[in-house]
Amino acid sequence: MSPASQSKPLTLALSKGRIFDETMPLLAAAGVQVSENPETSRKLILPTSNPDLQLIIVRASDVPTYVQYGAADFGIAGKDVLNEHTAQELGGLYQPIDLNIAQCRLCVAVREGFDYEAAVHQGSRLRIATKYVQAAREHFARKGVYVDIIKLYGSMELAPLVGLADAIVDLVSTGNTLKANHLVAVEDVAYISSRLIINQASLKTRGQRLQPFIDAFARASTT
Ligand code: PRT
Ligand code: MG
């Protein structure tokens, strides 16, 4: 590794919103403050109070990609996002800690009044709309239920209301979004929280500089 890249600050990839917000206390536990808020700043590279650490702000589903290619040394990503990346894409990633932040459940949800159990038992093909194609496919395969999966990129809650799908597989935290759209959760697919992910080459070449952050995150996430 060249001296220039050795002296480059460590780069942590985060998405704005709940992951950024819930990572701030973990950074504080490592003695790091971030003065700019990505909700109001347009900057995608944010300095921190530690000259050896900068943040990059990317889409939640892009965090593993930045870390896989070493554009970020480490990052924080939801298990929902990690589950949708292929084993090959996750190959260069080390996943040492569950940070227990941004917790939610991945659920199957249907319109109020839709008889999900009956639909499942009739053996008819269910239409499932979701952003989480892999997780949904595996869930219904385990149950032995035939499904047609329709990939969406957002606003999954709409699909059962307008006849696009019988059910959705989506993340639920407070349940308010389901309720507002007259949907109910009928099955849990997975418990979701966010993990620290680290580029394996960075861990080898910059491990001494990364370790204090890994240790502080591990301590703060279990207390
Ligand atoms: O929003 P964008 O399309 O940019 O990307 P994203 O949705 O992947 O990112 P973001 O920042 O919304 O979520 C980042 C991560 O937070 C996800 O990958 C999850 O691991 C985690 N997380 C935790 C959640 C939720 N809770 C959550 N409730 N992600 C999304 N939601 C959404 C859910 O999809 C639904 O639309 O919030 C809505 C339901 O919330 P409740 O509180 O009404 O139940
Ligand atoms: Mg979102």
GROMACS .gro file of C-alpha atoms and ligand atoms in nm:
model
  268
    1MET     CA    1   0.000   0.000   0.000
    2SER     CA    2   0.133   0.346  -0.093
    3PRO     CA    3   0.223   0.601   0.176
    4ALA     CA    4  -0.052   0.827   0.038
    5SER     CA    5  -0.327   0.574   0.105
    6GLN     CA    6  -0.176   0.489   0.444
    7SER     CA    7  -0.219   0.852   0.550
    8LYS     CA    8  -0.571   0.888   0.403
    9PRO     CA    9  -0.829   0.909   0.685
   10LEU     CA   10  -1.033   0.600   0.762
   11THR     CA   11  -1.368   0.613   0.581
   12LEU     CA   12  -1.695   0.497   0.737
   13ALA     CA   13  -1.994   0.454   0.500
   14LEU     CA   14  -2.337   0.538   0.643
   15SER     CA   15  -2.684   0.609   0.508
   16LYS     CA   16  -2.862   0.921   0.629
   17GLY     CA   17  -3.173   0.890   0.839
   18ARG     CA   18  -3.211   0.631   1.112
   19ILE     CA   19  -2.872   0.462   1.061
   20PHE     CA   20  -2.685   0.794   1.072
   21ASP     CA   21  -2.887   0.908   1.376
   22GLU     CA   22  -2.837   0.583   1.568
   23THR     CA   23  -2.466   0.568   1.478
   24MET     CA   24  -2.393   0.909   1.636
   25PRO     CA   25  -2.400   0.771   1.995
   26LEU     CA   26  -2.166   0.489   1.886
   27LEU     CA   27  -1.923   0.743   1.739
   28ALA     CA   28  -1.955   0.952   2.056
   29ALA     CA   29  -1.852   0.643   2.254
   30ALA     CA   30  -1.540   0.636   2.037
   31GLY     CA   31  -1.480   1.004   2.122
   32VAL     CA   32  -1.592   1.128   1.779
   33GLN     CA   33  -1.831   1.415   1.705
   34VAL     CA   34  -1.984   1.504   1.368
   35SER     CA   35  -2.078   1.869   1.332
   36GLU     CA   36  -2.267   1.846   1.002
   37ASN     CA   37  -2.606   1.682   0.956
   38PRO     CA   38  -2.655   1.503   0.622
   39GLU     CA   39  -3.027   1.594   0.629
   40THR     CA   40  -2.940   1.962   0.586
   41SER     CA   41  -2.589   1.953   0.439
   42ARG     CA   42  -2.550   1.854   0.076
   43LYS     CA   43  -2.200   1.723   0.139
   44LEU     CA   44  -2.147   1.354   0.078
   45ILE     CA   45  -1.810   1.346   0.256
   46LEU     CA   46  -1.832   1.466   0.615
   47PRO     CA   47  -1.529   1.533   0.831
   48THR     CA   48  -1.539   1.437   1.199
   49SER     CA   49  -1.369   1.574   1.511
   50ASN     CA   50  -1.108   1.297   1.460
   51PRO     CA   51  -0.878   1.386   1.168
   52ASP     CA   52  -0.827   1.013   1.105
   53LEU     CA   53  -1.200   0.947   1.041
   54GLN     CA   54  -1.432   1.076   0.769
   55LEU     CA   55  -1.787   0.970   0.685
   56ILE     CA   56  -1.936   0.912   0.343
   57ILE     CA   57  -2.315   0.931   0.301
   58VAL     CA   58  -2.458   0.676   0.056
   59ARG     CA   59  -2.788   0.496  -0.008
   60ALA     CA   60  -2.853   0.226   0.255
   61SER     CA   61  -2.842  -0.047  -0.010
   62ASP     CA   62  -2.511   0.086  -0.150
   63VAL     CA   63  -2.317   0.067   0.181
   64PRO     CA   64  -2.194  -0.295   0.125
   65THR     CA   65  -2.078  -0.205  -0.228
   66TYR     CA   66  -1.861   0.087  -0.111
   67VAL     CA   67  -1.706  -0.133   0.160
   68GLN     CA   68  -1.664  -0.437  -0.067
   69TYR     CA   69  -1.456  -0.234  -0.315
   70GLY     CA   70  -1.256  -0.063  -0.041
   71ALA     CA   71  -1.390   0.287  -0.123
   72ALA     CA   72  -1.490   0.283   0.245
   73ASP     CA   73  -1.288   0.090   0.505
   74PHE     CA   74  -1.598   0.010   0.706
   75GLY     CA   75  -1.970   0.077   0.708
   76ILE     CA   76  -2.300   0.014   0.882
   77ALA     CA   77  -2.576  -0.173   0.701
   78GLY     CA   78  -2.907  -0.337   0.791
   79LYS     CA   79  -2.931  -0.716   0.780
   80ASP     CA   80  -3.216  -0.666   0.531
   81VAL     CA   81  -2.967  -0.502   0.294
   82LEU     CA   82  -2.692  -0.759   0.359
   83ASN     CA   83  -2.938  -1.046   0.298
   84GLU     CA   84  -3.013  -0.914  -0.051
   85HIS     CA   85  -2.646  -0.903  -0.153
   86THR     CA   86  -2.505  -1.223  -0.302
   87ALA     CA   87  -2.247  -1.437  -0.121
   88GLN     CA   88  -1.995  -1.329  -0.387
   89GLU     CA   89  -2.063  -0.959  -0.318
   90LEU     CA   90  -2.024  -1.019   0.056
   91GLY     CA   91  -1.703  -1.220   0.004
   92GLY     CA   92  -1.462  -0.936   0.081
   93LEU     CA   93  -1.656  -0.823   0.386
   94TYR     CA   94  -1.595  -0.905   0.747
   95GLN     CA   95  -1.906  -0.871   0.971
   96PRO     CA   96  -1.777  -0.865   1.326
   97ILE     CA   97  -2.059  -0.709   1.529
   98ASP     CA   98  -2.433  -0.677   1.545
   99LEU     CA   99  -2.472  -0.315   1.658
  100ASN     CA  100  -2.838  -0.365   1.756
  101ILE     CA  101  -2.936  -0.031   1.601
  102ALA     CA  102  -3.215   0.053   1.352
  103GLN     CA  103  -3.409  -0.248   1.478
  104CYS     CA  104  -3.724  -0.365   1.306
  105ARG     CA  105  -3.896  -0.679   1.175
  106LEU     CA  106  -3.929  -0.805   0.821
  107CYS     CA  107  -4.294  -0.911   0.794
  108VAL     CA  108  -4.554  -1.048   0.560
  109ALA     CA  109  -4.851  -0.808   0.557
  110VAL     CA  110  -5.192  -0.820   0.389
  111ARG     CA  111  -5.505  -0.605   0.358
  112GLU     CA  112  -5.728  -0.605   0.667
  113GLY     CA  113  -5.985  -0.879   0.618
  114PHE     CA  114  -5.774  -1.081   0.371
  115ASP     CA  115  -5.769  -1.446   0.491
  116TYR     CA  116  -5.397  -1.516   0.461
  117GLU     CA  117  -5.407  -1.860   0.626
  118ALA     CA  118  -5.680  -1.976   0.390
  119ALA     CA  119  -5.496  -1.836   0.088
  120VAL     CA  120  -5.177  -2.017   0.192
  121HIS     CA  121  -5.358  -2.347   0.256
  122GLN     CA  122  -5.549  -2.345  -0.072
  123GLY     CA  123  -5.214  -2.398  -0.241
  124SER     CA  124  -5.288  -2.122  -0.491
  125ARG     CA  125  -4.997  -1.906  -0.600
  126LEU     CA  126  -4.975  -1.592  -0.392
  127ARG     CA  127  -4.850  -1.269  -0.545
  128ILE     CA  128  -4.599  -1.100  -0.319
  129ALA     CA  129  -4.471  -0.747  -0.377
  130THR     CA  130  -4.141  -0.662  -0.211
  131LYS     CA  131  -3.804  -0.492  -0.226
  132TYR     CA  132  -3.661  -0.794  -0.038
  133VAL     CA  133  -3.677  -1.055  -0.314
  134GLN     CA  134  -3.420  -1.297  -0.169
  135ALA     CA  135  -3.559  -1.295   0.183
  136ALA     CA  136  -3.916  -1.336   0.054
  137ARG     CA  137  -3.821  -1.620  -0.181
  138GLU     CA  138  -3.641  -1.808   0.098
  139HIS     CA  139  -3.925  -1.751   0.346
  140PHE     CA  140  -4.196  -1.893   0.120
  141ALA     CA  141  -3.973  -2.177   0.000
  142ARG     CA  142  -3.923  -2.282   0.366
  143LYS     CA  143  -4.302  -2.282   0.410
  144GLY     CA  144  -4.352  -2.471   0.083
  145VAL     CA  145  -4.582  -2.198  -0.049
  146TYR     CA  146  -4.575  -2.112  -0.421
  147VAL     CA  147  -4.533  -1.740  -0.481
  148ASP     CA  148  -4.487  -1.501  -0.767
  149ILE     CA  149  -4.260  -1.224  -0.652
  150ILE     CA  150  -4.298  -0.873  -0.788
  151LYS     CA  151  -3.997  -0.652  -0.725
  152LEU     CA  152  -4.070  -0.299  -0.608
  153TYR     CA  153  -3.831  -0.025  -0.497
  154GLY     CA  154  -4.057   0.151  -0.244
  155SER     CA  155  -4.411   0.221  -0.120
  156MET     CA  156  -4.480  -0.153  -0.101
  157GLU     CA  157  -4.785  -0.078   0.118
  158LEU     CA  158  -4.973   0.038  -0.190
  159ALA     CA  159  -4.949  -0.294  -0.376
  160PRO     CA  160  -5.226  -0.491  -0.193
  161LEU     CA  161  -5.455  -0.187  -0.197
  162VAL     CA  162  -5.457  -0.153  -0.575
  163GLY     CA  163  -5.455  -0.525  -0.662
  164LEU     CA  164  -5.089  -0.555  -0.761
  165ALA     CA  165  -5.025  -0.822  -0.496
  166ASP     CA  166  -5.198  -1.034  -0.230
  167ALA     CA  167  -4.931  -0.959   0.026
  168ILE     CA  168  -4.612  -0.761   0.082
  169VAL     CA  169  -4.287  -0.842   0.257
  170ASP     CA  170  -4.164  -0.521   0.420
  171LEU     CA  171  -3.994  -0.378   0.727
  172VAL     CA  172  -4.213  -0.279   1.020
  173SER     CA  173  -4.100  -0.084   1.323
  174THR     CA  174  -4.387   0.105   1.490
  175GLY     CA  175  -4.656  -0.049   1.267
  176ASN     CA  176  -4.797   0.298   1.193
  177THR     CA  177  -4.741   0.274   0.818
  178LEU     CA  178  -4.930  -0.056   0.794
  179LYS     CA  179  -5.213   0.079   1.008
  180ALA     CA  180  -5.244   0.398   0.804
  181ASN     CA  181  -5.290   0.185   0.493
  182HIS     CA  182  -5.531  -0.070   0.646
  183LEU     CA  183  -5.277  -0.350   0.634
  184VAL     CA  184  -5.190  -0.605   0.903
  185ALA     CA  185  -4.873  -0.806   0.967
  186VAL     CA  186  -4.954  -1.177   0.951
  187GLU     CA  187  -4.610  -1.337   0.975
  188ASP     CA  188  -4.256  -1.253   1.084
  189VAL     CA  189  -3.983  -1.330   0.830
  190ALA     CA  190  -3.680  -1.205   1.024
  191TYR     CA  191  -3.563  -0.981   1.305
  192ILE     CA  192  -3.351  -0.701   1.155
  193SER     CA  193  -3.081  -0.481   1.302
  194SER     CA  194  -2.768  -0.321   1.161
  195ARG     CA  195  -2.419  -0.468   1.149
  196LEU     CA  196  -2.073  -0.322   1.128
  197ILE     CA  197  -1.908  -0.440   0.806
  198ILE     CA  198  -1.535  -0.407   0.735
  199ASN     CA  199  -1.331  -0.440   0.417
  200GLN     CA  200  -1.099  -0.738   0.473
  201ALA     CA  201  -0.798  -0.574   0.304
  202SER     CA  202  -0.846  -0.261   0.521
  203LEU     CA  203  -0.856  -0.479   0.829
  204LYS     CA  204  -0.520  -0.627   0.730
  205THR     CA  205  -0.343  -0.305   0.632
  206ARG     CA  206  -0.515  -0.053   0.863
  207GLY     CA  207  -0.627  -0.285   1.142
  208GLN     CA  208  -0.444  -0.096   1.418
  209ARG     CA  209  -0.625   0.225   1.330
  210LEU     CA  210  -0.962   0.052   1.287
  211GLN     CA  211  -0.948  -0.153   1.608
  212PRO     CA  212  -1.025   0.131   1.856
  213PHE     CA  213  -1.343   0.211   1.661
  214ILE     CA  214  -1.445  -0.155   1.642
  215ASP     CA  215  -1.388  -0.193   2.018
  216ALA     CA  216  -1.580   0.124   2.106
  217PHE     CA  217  -1.873   0.026   1.880
  218ALA     CA  218  -1.881  -0.324   2.032
  219ARG     CA  219  -1.884  -0.186   2.387
  220ALA     CA  220  -2.146   0.082   2.311
  221SER     CA  221  -2.377  -0.155   2.124
  222THR     CA  222  -2.403  -0.403   2.412
  223THR     CA  223  -2.460  -0.145   2.686
  224PRT     O1  224  -3.529   0.518   0.207
  224PRT     P1  225  -3.434   0.471   0.099
  224PRT     O2  226  -3.504   0.412  -0.017
  224PRT     O3  227  -3.326   0.571   0.067
  224PRT     O4  228  -3.349   0.349   0.156
  224PRT     P2  229  -3.384   0.256   0.274
  224PRT     O5  230  -3.530   0.250   0.303
  224PRT     O6  231  -3.313   0.127   0.250
  224PRT     O7  232  -3.309   0.334   0.389
  224PRT     P3  233  -3.361   0.383   0.531
  224PRT     O8  234  -3.265   0.487   0.578
  224PRT     O9  235  -3.505   0.415   0.526
  224PRT    O10  236  -3.342   0.252   0.618
  224PRT     C1  237  -3.212   0.210   0.649
  224PRT     C2  238  -3.221   0.083   0.730
  224PRT    O11  239  -3.296   0.106   0.851
  224PRT     C3  240  -3.293  -0.034   0.664
  224PRT    O12  241  -3.207  -0.101   0.575
  224PRT     C4  242  -3.333  -0.118   0.785
  224PRT    O13  243  -3.227  -0.205   0.822
  224PRT     C5  244  -3.351  -0.014   0.897
  224PRT     N1  245  -3.490   0.010   0.937
  224PRT     C6  246  -3.538   0.001   1.064
  224PRT     C7  247  -3.592   0.047   0.857
  224PRT     C8  248  -3.707   0.056   0.940
  224PRT     N2  249  -3.668   0.030   1.068
  224PRT     C9  250  -3.834   0.095   0.883
  224PRT     N3  251  -3.934   0.102   0.953
  224PRT     N4  252  -3.601   0.073   0.726
  224PRT    C10  253  -3.718   0.110   0.671
  224PRT     N5  254  -3.834   0.121   0.744
  224PRT    C11  255  -3.956   0.165   0.669
  224PRT    C12  256  -4.039   0.046   0.618
  224PRT    O14  257  -3.987   0.002   0.493
  224PRT    C13  258  -4.179   0.107   0.606
  224PRT    O15  259  -4.194   0.179   0.487
  224PRT    O16  260  -4.045   0.239   0.751
  224PRT    C14  261  -4.180   0.205   0.721
  224PRT    C15  262  -4.247   0.136   0.838
  224PRT    O17  263  -4.220   0.200   0.958
  224PRT     P4  264  -4.328   0.199   1.075
  224PRT    O18  265  -4.260   0.264   1.191
  224PRT    O19  266  -4.446   0.278   1.028
  224PRT    O20  267  -4.365   0.055   1.105
  225MG      MG  268  -3.653   0.418   0.359
   0.00000   0.00000   0.00000
